[in-house]
Tab-separated table of C-alpha atoms in Angstrom:
chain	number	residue	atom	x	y	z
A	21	UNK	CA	114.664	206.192	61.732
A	22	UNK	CA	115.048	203.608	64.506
A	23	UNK	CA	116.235	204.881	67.754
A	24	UNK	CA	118.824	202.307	69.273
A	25	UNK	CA	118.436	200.822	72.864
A	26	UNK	CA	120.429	203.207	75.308
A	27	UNK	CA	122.180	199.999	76.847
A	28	UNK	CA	122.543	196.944	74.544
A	29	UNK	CA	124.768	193.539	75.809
A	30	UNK	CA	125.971	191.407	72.875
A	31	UNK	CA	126.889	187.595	74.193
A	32	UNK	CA	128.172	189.222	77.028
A	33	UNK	CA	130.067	186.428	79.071
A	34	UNK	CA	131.439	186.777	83.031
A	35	UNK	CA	133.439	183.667	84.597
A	36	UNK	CA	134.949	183.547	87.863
A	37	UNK	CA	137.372	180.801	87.280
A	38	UNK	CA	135.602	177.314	86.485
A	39	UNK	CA	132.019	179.340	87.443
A	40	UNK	CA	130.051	181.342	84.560
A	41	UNK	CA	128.119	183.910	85.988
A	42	UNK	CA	126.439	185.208	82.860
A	43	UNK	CA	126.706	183.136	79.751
A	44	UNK	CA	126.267	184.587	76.289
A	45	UNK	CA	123.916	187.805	77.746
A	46	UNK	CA	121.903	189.408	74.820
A	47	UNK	CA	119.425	192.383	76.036
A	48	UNK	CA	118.441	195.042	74.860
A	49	UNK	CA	117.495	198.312	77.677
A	50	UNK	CA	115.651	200.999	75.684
A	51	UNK	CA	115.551	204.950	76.642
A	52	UNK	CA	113.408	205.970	79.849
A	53	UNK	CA	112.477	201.982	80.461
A	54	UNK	CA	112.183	200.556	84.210
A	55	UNK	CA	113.566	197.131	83.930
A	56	UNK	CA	113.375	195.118	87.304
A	57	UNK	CA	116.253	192.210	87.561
A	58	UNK	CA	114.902	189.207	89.358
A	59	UNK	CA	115.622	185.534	89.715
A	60	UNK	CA	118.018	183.575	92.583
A	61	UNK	CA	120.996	184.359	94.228
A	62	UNK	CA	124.064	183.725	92.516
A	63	UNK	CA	121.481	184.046	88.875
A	64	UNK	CA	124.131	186.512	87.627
A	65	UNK	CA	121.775	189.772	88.589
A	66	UNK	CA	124.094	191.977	90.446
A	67	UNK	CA	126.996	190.529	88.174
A	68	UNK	CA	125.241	192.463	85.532
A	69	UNK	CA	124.990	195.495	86.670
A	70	UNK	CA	128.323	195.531	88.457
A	71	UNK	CA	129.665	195.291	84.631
A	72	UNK	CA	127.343	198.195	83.226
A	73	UNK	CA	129.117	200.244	86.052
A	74	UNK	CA	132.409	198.888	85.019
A	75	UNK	CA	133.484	197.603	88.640
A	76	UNK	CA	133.717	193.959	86.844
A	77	UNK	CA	135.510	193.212	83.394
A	78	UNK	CA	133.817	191.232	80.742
A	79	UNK	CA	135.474	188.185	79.299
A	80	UNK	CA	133.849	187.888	76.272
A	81	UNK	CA	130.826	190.252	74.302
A	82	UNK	CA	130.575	193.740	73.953
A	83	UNK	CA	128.800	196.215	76.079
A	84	UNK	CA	127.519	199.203	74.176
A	85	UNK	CA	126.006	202.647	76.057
A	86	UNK	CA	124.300	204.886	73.897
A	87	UNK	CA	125.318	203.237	70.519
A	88	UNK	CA	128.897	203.698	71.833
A	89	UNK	CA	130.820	200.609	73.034
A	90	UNK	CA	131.673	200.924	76.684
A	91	UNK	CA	133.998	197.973	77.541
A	92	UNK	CA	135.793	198.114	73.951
A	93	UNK	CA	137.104	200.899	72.239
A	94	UNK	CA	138.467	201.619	68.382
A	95	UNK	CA	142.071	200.553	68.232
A	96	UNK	CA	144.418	199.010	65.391
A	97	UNK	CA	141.614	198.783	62.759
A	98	UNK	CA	138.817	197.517	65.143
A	99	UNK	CA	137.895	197.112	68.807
A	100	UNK	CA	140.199	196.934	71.688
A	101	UNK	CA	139.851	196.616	75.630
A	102	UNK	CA	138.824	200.047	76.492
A	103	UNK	CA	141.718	202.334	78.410
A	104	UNK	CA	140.690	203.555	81.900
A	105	UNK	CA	139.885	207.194	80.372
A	106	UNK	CA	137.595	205.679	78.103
A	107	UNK	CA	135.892	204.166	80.927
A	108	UNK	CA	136.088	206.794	82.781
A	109	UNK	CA	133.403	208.948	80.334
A	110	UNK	CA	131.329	205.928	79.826
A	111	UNK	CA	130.959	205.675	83.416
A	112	UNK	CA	129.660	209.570	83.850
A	113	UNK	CA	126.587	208.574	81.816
A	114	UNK	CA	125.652	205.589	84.847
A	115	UNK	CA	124.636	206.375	88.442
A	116	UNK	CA	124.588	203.190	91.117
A	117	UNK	CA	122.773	202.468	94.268
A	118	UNK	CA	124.205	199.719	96.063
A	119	UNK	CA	122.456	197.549	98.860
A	120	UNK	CA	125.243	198.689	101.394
A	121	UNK	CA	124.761	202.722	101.101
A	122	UNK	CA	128.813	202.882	100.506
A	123	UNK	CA	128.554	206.496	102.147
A	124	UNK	CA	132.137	207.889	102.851
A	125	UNK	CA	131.551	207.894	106.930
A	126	UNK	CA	133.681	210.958	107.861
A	127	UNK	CA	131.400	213.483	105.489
A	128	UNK	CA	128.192	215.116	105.959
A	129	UNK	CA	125.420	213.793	103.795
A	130	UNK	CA	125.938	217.205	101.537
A	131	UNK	CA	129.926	216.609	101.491
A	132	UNK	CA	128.905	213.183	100.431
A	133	UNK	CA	126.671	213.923	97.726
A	134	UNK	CA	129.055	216.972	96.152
A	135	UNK	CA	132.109	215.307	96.079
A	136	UNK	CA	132.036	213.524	92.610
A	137	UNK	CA	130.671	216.367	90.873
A	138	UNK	CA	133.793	218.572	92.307
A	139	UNK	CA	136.237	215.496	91.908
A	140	UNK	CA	135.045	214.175	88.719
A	141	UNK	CA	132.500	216.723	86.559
A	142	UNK	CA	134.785	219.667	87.488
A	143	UNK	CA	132.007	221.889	88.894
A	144	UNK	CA	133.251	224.383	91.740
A	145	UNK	CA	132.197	223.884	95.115
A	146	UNK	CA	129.033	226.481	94.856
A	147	UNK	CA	127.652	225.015	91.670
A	148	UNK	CA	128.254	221.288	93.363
A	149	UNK	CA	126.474	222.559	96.482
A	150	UNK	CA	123.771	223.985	94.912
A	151	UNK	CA	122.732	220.646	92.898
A	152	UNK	CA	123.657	218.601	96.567
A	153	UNK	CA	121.317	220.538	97.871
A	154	UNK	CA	118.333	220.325	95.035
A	155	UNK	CA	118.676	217.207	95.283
A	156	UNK	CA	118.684	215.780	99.612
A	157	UNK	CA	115.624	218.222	99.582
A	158	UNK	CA	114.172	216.273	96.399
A	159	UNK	CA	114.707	212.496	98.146
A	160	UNK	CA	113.381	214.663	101.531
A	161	UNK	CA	116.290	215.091	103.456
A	162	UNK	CA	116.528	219.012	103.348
A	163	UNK	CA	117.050	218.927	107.025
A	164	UNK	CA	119.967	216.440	107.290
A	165	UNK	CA	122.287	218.537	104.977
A	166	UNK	CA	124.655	218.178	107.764
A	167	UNK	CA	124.396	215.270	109.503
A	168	UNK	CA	127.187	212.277	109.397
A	169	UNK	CA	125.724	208.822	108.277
A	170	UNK	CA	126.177	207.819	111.701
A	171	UNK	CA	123.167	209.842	112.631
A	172	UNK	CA	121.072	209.200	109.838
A	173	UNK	CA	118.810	205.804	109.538
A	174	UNK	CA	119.343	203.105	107.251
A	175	UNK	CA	116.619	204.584	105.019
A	176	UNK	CA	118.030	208.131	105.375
A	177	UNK	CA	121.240	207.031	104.331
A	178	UNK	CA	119.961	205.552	101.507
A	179	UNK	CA	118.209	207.969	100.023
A	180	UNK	CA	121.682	210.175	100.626
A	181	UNK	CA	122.789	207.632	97.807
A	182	UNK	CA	120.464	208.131	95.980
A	183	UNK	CA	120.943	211.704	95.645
A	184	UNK	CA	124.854	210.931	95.400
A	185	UNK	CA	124.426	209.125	92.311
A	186	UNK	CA	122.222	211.177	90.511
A	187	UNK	CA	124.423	214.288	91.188
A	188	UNK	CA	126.539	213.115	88.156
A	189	UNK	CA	123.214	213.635	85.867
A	190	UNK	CA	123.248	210.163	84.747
A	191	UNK	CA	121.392	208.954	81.521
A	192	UNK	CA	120.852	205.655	83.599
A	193	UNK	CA	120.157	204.992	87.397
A	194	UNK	CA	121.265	200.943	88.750
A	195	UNK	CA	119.870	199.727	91.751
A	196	UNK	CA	121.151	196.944	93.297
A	197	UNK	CA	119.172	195.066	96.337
A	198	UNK	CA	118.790	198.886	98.086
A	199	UNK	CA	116.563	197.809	100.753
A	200	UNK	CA	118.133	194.280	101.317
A	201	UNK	CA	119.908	196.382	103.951
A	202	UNK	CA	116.710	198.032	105.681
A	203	UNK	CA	114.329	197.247	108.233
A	204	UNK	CA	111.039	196.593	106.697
A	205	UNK	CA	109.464	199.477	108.151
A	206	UNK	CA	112.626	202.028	105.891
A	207	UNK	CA	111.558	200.237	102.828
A	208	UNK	CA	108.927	202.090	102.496
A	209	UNK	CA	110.502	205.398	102.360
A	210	UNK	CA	113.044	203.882	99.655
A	211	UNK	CA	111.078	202.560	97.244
A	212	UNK	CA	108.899	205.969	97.268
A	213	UNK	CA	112.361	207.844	96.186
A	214	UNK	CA	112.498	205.144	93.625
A	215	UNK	CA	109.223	205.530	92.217
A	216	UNK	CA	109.514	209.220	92.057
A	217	UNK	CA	111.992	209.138	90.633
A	218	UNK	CA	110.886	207.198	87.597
A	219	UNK	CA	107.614	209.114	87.470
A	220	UNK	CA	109.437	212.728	87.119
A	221	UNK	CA	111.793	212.372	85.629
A	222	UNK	CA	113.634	210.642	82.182
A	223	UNK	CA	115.801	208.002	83.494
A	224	UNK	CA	116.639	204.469	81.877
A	225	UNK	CA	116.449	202.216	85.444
A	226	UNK	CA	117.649	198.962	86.251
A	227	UNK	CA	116.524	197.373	89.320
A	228	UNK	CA	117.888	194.186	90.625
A	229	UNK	CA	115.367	193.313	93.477
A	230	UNK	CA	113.642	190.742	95.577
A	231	UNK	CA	110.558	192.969	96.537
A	232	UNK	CA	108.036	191.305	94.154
A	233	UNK	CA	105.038	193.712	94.911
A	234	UNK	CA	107.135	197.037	94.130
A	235	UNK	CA	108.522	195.313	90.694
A	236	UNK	CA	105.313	194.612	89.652
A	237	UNK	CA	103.993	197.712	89.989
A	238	UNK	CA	107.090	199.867	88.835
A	239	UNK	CA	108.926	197.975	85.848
A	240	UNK	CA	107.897	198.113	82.443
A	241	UNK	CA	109.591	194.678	81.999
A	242	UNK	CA	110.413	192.090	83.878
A	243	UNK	CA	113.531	190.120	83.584
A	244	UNK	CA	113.881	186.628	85.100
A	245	UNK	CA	117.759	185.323	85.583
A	246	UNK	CA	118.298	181.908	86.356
A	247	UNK	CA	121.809	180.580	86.094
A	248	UNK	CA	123.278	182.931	84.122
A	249	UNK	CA	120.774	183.682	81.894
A	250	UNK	CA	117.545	185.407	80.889
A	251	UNK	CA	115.138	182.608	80.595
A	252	UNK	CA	112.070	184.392	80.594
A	253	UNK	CA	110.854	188.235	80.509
A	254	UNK	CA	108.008	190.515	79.464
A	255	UNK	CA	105.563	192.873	81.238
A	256	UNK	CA	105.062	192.443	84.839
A	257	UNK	CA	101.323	190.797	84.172
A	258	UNK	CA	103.362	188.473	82.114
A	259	UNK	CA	105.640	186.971	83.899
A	260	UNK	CA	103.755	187.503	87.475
A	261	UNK	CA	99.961	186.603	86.167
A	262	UNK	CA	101.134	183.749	83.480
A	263	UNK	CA	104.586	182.869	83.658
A	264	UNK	CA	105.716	180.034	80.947
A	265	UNK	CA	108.571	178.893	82.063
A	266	UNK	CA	109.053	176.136	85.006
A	267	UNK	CA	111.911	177.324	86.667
A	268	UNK	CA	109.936	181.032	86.875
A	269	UNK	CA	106.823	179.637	88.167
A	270	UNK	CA	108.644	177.603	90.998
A	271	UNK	CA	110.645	180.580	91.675
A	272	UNK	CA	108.005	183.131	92.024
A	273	UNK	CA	105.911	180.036	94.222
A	274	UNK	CA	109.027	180.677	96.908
A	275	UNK	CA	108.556	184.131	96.790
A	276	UNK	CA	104.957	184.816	96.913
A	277	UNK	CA	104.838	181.693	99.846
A	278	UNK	CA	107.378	183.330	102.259
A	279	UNK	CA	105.839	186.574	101.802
């Protein structure tokens, strides 16, 4: 018996007016893989995962989490636009990052990290304290329980949303530019979370991310965007040791030149 891909987008299309951001998006994510998003600005990266997180509607396609659809749902003999409740479920099976931390400013970093699973999962206040706990001292931050984000570093802070996200117990971690934000010197501590996380434990990750040295060493694939689409993936000594594509080799050029 085949075991389906965890995330799977069917010509999944996003326009912003006259602009299309992703056009026609098949992929395929399977269980436990690290797949690292790279390619331009504006390639449609972020777009994508903004969408698997349901912050951005799809105009055309079908998302599917799971084997379940996630943007649709069964309605008058077939699919319809999912409702927000609908969403709302898909949505406990995805944890974000995003580049700007997004920490709610007037809680402690263990207020921070319990409140969705009080809010949203239902647990009480021990049980969501407990797990807040578990996990600041897992991303090393058992001494910052708490402290405001105003006294924490960038790094700090992000590693707070790290544990944040994962207090949900996603299926599947997103992680959008995290250390875009950071001083080069925090990166460091990021990307370790990161990686630890994807060595202990059995998360599907997506990683959209301009730090060529830490994809290549971290994702199982490697997905190049460039203008709207996927014009080129495949392991990391694939696309970084022999890319095929023009626009890829030019692009990774840039990168490796400004480094």
């Amino acid at each position: 018996m085949t075991i389906s891909p965890i995330v799977r987008f069917k010509d999944v299309t996003k326009r912003y007016g006259a602009l299309t951001v992703l056009d026609k998006l098949n992929l395929d994510i399977e269980r436990n893989e690290k797949v690292a998003l790279i390619g331009p600005s504006g390639s449609g990266k972020s777009t994508l995962l903004r969408m698997l997180m349901l912050l951005e509607e799809i105009d055309d396609g079908l998302i599917e989490v799971d084997g379940e659809p996630l943007t649709h749902m069964s309605g008058n003999g077939g699919l319809i636009r999912a409702s927000e409740r609908y969403k709302r479920q898909g949505r406990n099976k995805i944890g974000m990052v995003f580049q700007s931390f997004n920490l709610f400013p007037h809680m402690t970093a263990l207020q921070n990290v319990t409140e969705a699973p009080i809010s949203a999962a239902g647990l009480t206040r021990h049980e969501a304290e407990e797990r807040a706990a578990e996990l600041l001292d897992m991303v090393g931050l058992a001494d910052k329980f708490q402290h405001y984000p105003a006294q924490l570093s960038g790094g700090q802070q992000q590693r707070v949303a790290i544990a944040r996200a994962l207090a949900m117990r996603p299926q599947i971690m997103l992680f959008d530019e995290v250390t875009s934000a950071l001083d080069p010197e925090l990166c460091g501590e990021v990307l370790n979370v990161i990686r630890r996380l994807g060595d202990e434990h059995s998360l599907t990750m997506l990683m959209v991310t301009h730090q060529m040295g830490f994809a290549k060493e971290f994702a199982d694939r490697i997905c190049f965007f460039s203008e709207g689409k996927i014009i080129e993936q495949g392991t990391p000594e694939q696309v970084f040791s022999s890319p095929q594509h023009e626009r890829t080799q030019s692009f990774l050029r840039a990168v490796m030149d400004s480094v």
